[in-house]
C-alpha positions as a Markdown table, in Angstrom:
| # | Residue | x | y | z |
|---|---|---|---|---|
| 1 | Met | -6.2 | 11.6 | -12.3 |
| 2 | Phe | -5.7 | 8.1 | -12.8 |
| 3 | Val | -2.2 | 8.6 | -11.4 |
| 4 | Leu | -3.7 | 10.1 | -8.4 |
| 5 | Leu | -6.2 | 7.2 | -7.7 |
| 6 | Ala | -4.8 | 4.0 | -8.7 |
| 7 | Pro | -2.1 | 3.9 | -6.3 |
| 8 | Leu | -5.3 | 3.9 | -3.6 |
| 9 | Leu | -6.7 | 0.5 | -4.6 |
| 10 | Pro | -3.5 | -1.4 | -3.5 |
| 11 | Met | -2.9 | 0.5 | -0.5 |
| 12 | Ala | -6.6 | 0.1 | 0.7 |
| 13 | Thr | -6.8 | -3.8 | -0.1 |
| 14 | Val | -3.5 | -4.2 | 1.7 |
| 15 | Ala | -4.4 | -2.0 | 4.9 |
| 16 | Leu | -8.0 | -3.9 | 5.1 |
| 17 | Cys | -6.7 | -7.3 | 4.7 |
| 18 | Phe | -5.3 | -7.4 | 8.2 |
| 19 | Asp | -8.6 | -6.1 | 9.5 |
| 20 | Ala | -10.6 | -8.7 | 11.6 |
| 21 | Arg | -14.0 | -7.5 | 10.2 |
| 22 | Trp | -12.7 | -8.3 | 6.5 |
| 23 | Glu | -10.4 | -11.1 | 6.9 |
| 24 | Pro | -12.3 | -14.7 | 6.7 |
| 25 | Ala | -9.1 | -16.6 | 7.6 |
| 26 | Gly | -8.2 | -14.5 | 10.4 |
| 27 | Glu | -7.6 | -17.1 | 13.0 |
| 28 | Met | -5.9 | -19.4 | 10.7 |
| 29 | Ala | -3.3 | -16.5 | 10.3 |
| 30 | Leu | -3.0 | -16.2 | 14.2 |
| 31 | Val | -1.9 | -19.9 | 14.5 |
| 32 | Ala | -0.1 | -20.2 | 11.0 |
| 33 | Pro | 3.8 | -21.7 | 11.6 |
| 34 | Leu | 5.1 | -18.8 | 9.6 |
| 35 | Ser | 6.5 | -15.4 | 11.1 |
| 36 | Thr | 4.3 | -12.7 | 11.0 |
| 37 | Phe | 6.3 | -10.7 | 8.8 |
| 38 | Arg | 6.5 | -13.4 | 6.2 |
| 39 | Leu | 2.8 | -13.8 | 6.2 |
| 40 | Val | 2.3 | -10.0 | 5.8 |
| 41 | Leu | 5.1 | -10.1 | 3.0 |
| 42 | Leu | 3.0 | -13.3 | 1.2 |
| 43 | Arg | -0.5 | -11.3 | 1.4 |
| 44 | Thr | 0.8 | -8.2 | 0.5 |
| 45 | Ser | 2.7 | -9.4 | -2.9 |
| 46 | Val | -0.8 | -11.7 | -3.7 |
| 47 | Val | -2.8 | -8.2 | -3.4 |
| 48 | Leu | -0.3 | -6.1 | -5.0 |
| 49 | Gly | -0.2 | -8.6 | -8.0 |
| 50 | Thr | -3.9 | -8.7 | -8.3 |
| 51 | Cys | -4.3 | -5.0 | -8.0 |
| 52 | Gly | -1.4 | -4.6 | -10.4 |
| 53 | Val | -3.4 | -6.6 | -12.9 |
| 54 | Leu | -6.6 | -4.6 | -13.0 |
| 55 | Ser | -4.6 | -1.3 | -12.7 |
| 56 | Met | -2.7 | -2.4 | -15.8 |
| 57 | Ala | -5.7 | -3.1 | -17.6 |
| 58 | Ala | -7.5 | 0.2 | -16.2 |
| 59 | Ala | -4.2 | 1.9 | -17.7 |
| 60 | Leu | -4.5 | 0.7 | -21.5 |
| 61 | Thr | -7.9 | 2.4 | -21.4 |
| 62 | Leu | -6.4 | 5.8 | -21.0 |
| 63 | Pro | -6.7 | 8.0 | -24.0 |
| 64 | Arg | -2.7 | 8.8 | -24.2 |
| 65 | Phe | -0.9 | 5.5 | -23.5 |
| 66 | Gly | 2.7 | 5.9 | -22.8 |
| 67 | Leu | 5.2 | 5.7 | -19.9 |
| 68 | Ser | 3.1 | 8.1 | -17.9 |
| 69 | Ala | 0.3 | 5.5 | -17.6 |
| 70 | Leu | 2.7 | 3.5 | -15.4 |
| 71 | Ala | 3.3 | 6.2 | -13.1 |
| 72 | Trp | 1.1 | 5.1 | -10.7 |
| 73 | Leu | 3.4 | 2.0 | -9.6 |
| 74 | Ile | 6.1 | 3.9 | -7.3 |
| 75 | Pro | 3.1 | 5.9 | -5.4 |
| 76 | Ser | 1.3 | 2.6 | -5.1 |
| 77 | Cys | 4.3 | 1.0 | -3.6 |
| 78 | Ala | 5.2 | 3.9 | -1.2 |
| 79 | Leu | 1.6 | 4.0 | 0.2 |
| 80 | Thr | 1.6 | 0.3 | 0.6 |
| 81 | Ala | 4.7 | 0.3 | 2.5 |
| 82 | Leu | 3.2 | 3.5 | 4.5 |
| 83 | Ser | 0.3 | 1.4 | 5.6 |
| 84 | Leu | 2.1 | -1.6 | 6.7 |
| 85 | Leu | 4.3 | 0.8 | 8.8 |
| 86 | Leu | 1.5 | 2.1 | 10.5 |
| 87 | Ser | -0.5 | -0.8 | 10.5 |
| 88 | Arg | 1.5 | -1.9 | 13.3 |
| 89 | His | 0.0 | 0.9 | 15.7 |
| 90 | Leu | -3.2 | 1.7 | 14.4 |
| 91 | Asn | -6.3 | 0.4 | 13.1 |
| 92 | Pro | -6.0 | -0.6 | 9.3 |
| 93 | Gly | -9.1 | 1.3 | 8.6 |
| 94 | Thr | -7.7 | 4.4 | 10.0 |
| 95 | Val | -4.4 | 3.8 | 8.4 |
| 96 | Cys | -6.0 | 3.7 | 5.1 |
| 97 | Ala | -8.1 | 6.8 | 5.5 |
| 98 | Val | -5.0 | 8.8 | 6.8 |
| 99 | Ala | -2.7 | 8.0 | 4.2 |
| 100 | Gly | -5.0 | 7.5 | 1.3 |
| 101 | Gly | -6.4 | 10.8 | 2.4 |
| 102 | Gly | -3.0 | 12.3 | 2.5 |
| 103 | Trp | -2.3 | 11.4 | -0.9 |
| 104 | Val | -5.6 | 13.0 | -2.7 |
| 105 | Val | -4.9 | 16.0 | -0.6 |
| 106 | Val | -1.5 | 16.4 | -1.8 |
| 107 | Gly | -2.6 | 15.6 | -5.5 |
| 108 | Ala | -5.4 | 18.3 | -5.0 |
| 109 | Phe | -3.4 | 21.0 | -3.6 |
| 110 | Ala | -0.8 | 20.6 | -6.4 |
| 111 | Arg | -1.3 | 22.9 | -9.0 |
| 112 | Asp | -0.3 | 20.9 | -11.9 |
| 113 | Ala | -0.2 | 17.3 | -11.1 |
| 114 | Ser | 2.7 | 16.5 | -14.0 |
| 115 | Trp | 5.0 | 16.3 | -11.5 |
| 116 | Leu | 3.6 | 13.0 | -10.5 |
| 117 | Thr | 4.6 | 11.9 | -14.2 |
| 118 | Ser | 7.8 | 13.6 | -14.3 |
| 119 | Gly | 11.3 | 12.2 | -14.2 |
| 120 | Pro | 12.2 | 14.0 | -10.9 |
| 121 | Gly | 8.8 | 13.6 | -9.5 |
| 122 | Gln | 9.0 | 9.6 | -9.9 |
| 123 | Leu | 12.6 | 9.7 | -8.4 |
| 124 | Ala | 11.2 | 11.6 | -5.4 |
| 125 | Leu | 8.3 | 9.1 | -4.9 |
| 126 | Ala | 11.1 | 6.4 | -5.5 |
| 127 | Gly | 13.4 | 7.9 | -2.9 |
| 128 | Val | 10.3 | 8.0 | -0.3 |
| 129 | Cys | 9.1 | 4.4 | -1.3 |
| 130 | Ala | 12.9 | 3.2 | -0.5 |
| 131 | Ala | 12.9 | 5.0 | 2.9 |
| 132 | Leu | 9.6 | 3.6 | 3.7 |
| 133 | Leu | 10.5 | -0.1 | 2.6 |
| 134 | Leu | 14.1 | 0.2 | 4.6 |
| 135 | Ala | 12.0 | 1.3 | 7.6 |
| 136 | Leu | 9.5 | -1.5 | 7.0 |
| 137 | Val | 12.4 | -4.1 | 7.0 |
| 138 | Leu | 14.3 | -2.5 | 10.1 |
| 139 | Val | 11.1 | -2.7 | 12.0 |
| 140 | Arg | 10.1 | -6.2 | 10.8 |
| 141 | Ser | 11.1 | -7.9 | 14.3 |
| 142 | Thr | 8.2 | -6.1 | 15.9 |
| 143 | Phe | 5.8 | -7.9 | 13.6 |
| 144 | Asp | 6.2 | -10.9 | 15.5 |
| 145 | Thr | 5.9 | -9.3 | 19.2 |
| 146 | Glu | 1.9 | -9.6 | 19.2 |
| 147 | Arg | 0.0 | -12.3 | 17.3 |
| 148 | Lys | -3.3 | -10.6 | 17.2 |
| 149 | Met | -5.5 | -8.9 | 14.6 |
| 150 | Val | -7.0 | -5.4 | 15.1 |
| 151 | Ala | -10.4 | -5.7 | 16.2 |
| 152 | Ser | -12.5 | -2.8 | 15.2 |
């Protein structure tokens, strides 16, 4: 259950930090002398670092601690990359709901969630994560075409 829910925290936080309702420094970000993609990466790294520490602390409280307690890292990275990709075209709240809901549905309909912590499952998720990160790098120039926050 932890491996299924822990990746949702960084994904939701990254997606919502670009929503105008939740971003108190939004207007300053619009006029920042940085490229939008660099600003996105800086914010994402801060969010992932903070959420990573919180999730690691929560992982320490699991009854069985081992490598399986760290299995949330790769899905977290993949969901965060997916939310960044989709946020270019959709409202961040919608992105968060769709990506998070999809992840929960995949986990809920899996008869045995041990595939998330198994070697082949982690390898498959790492491949998806790598593909999403590559797509994010390939579309990085589209982040600078519009300097506006998504208003809901």
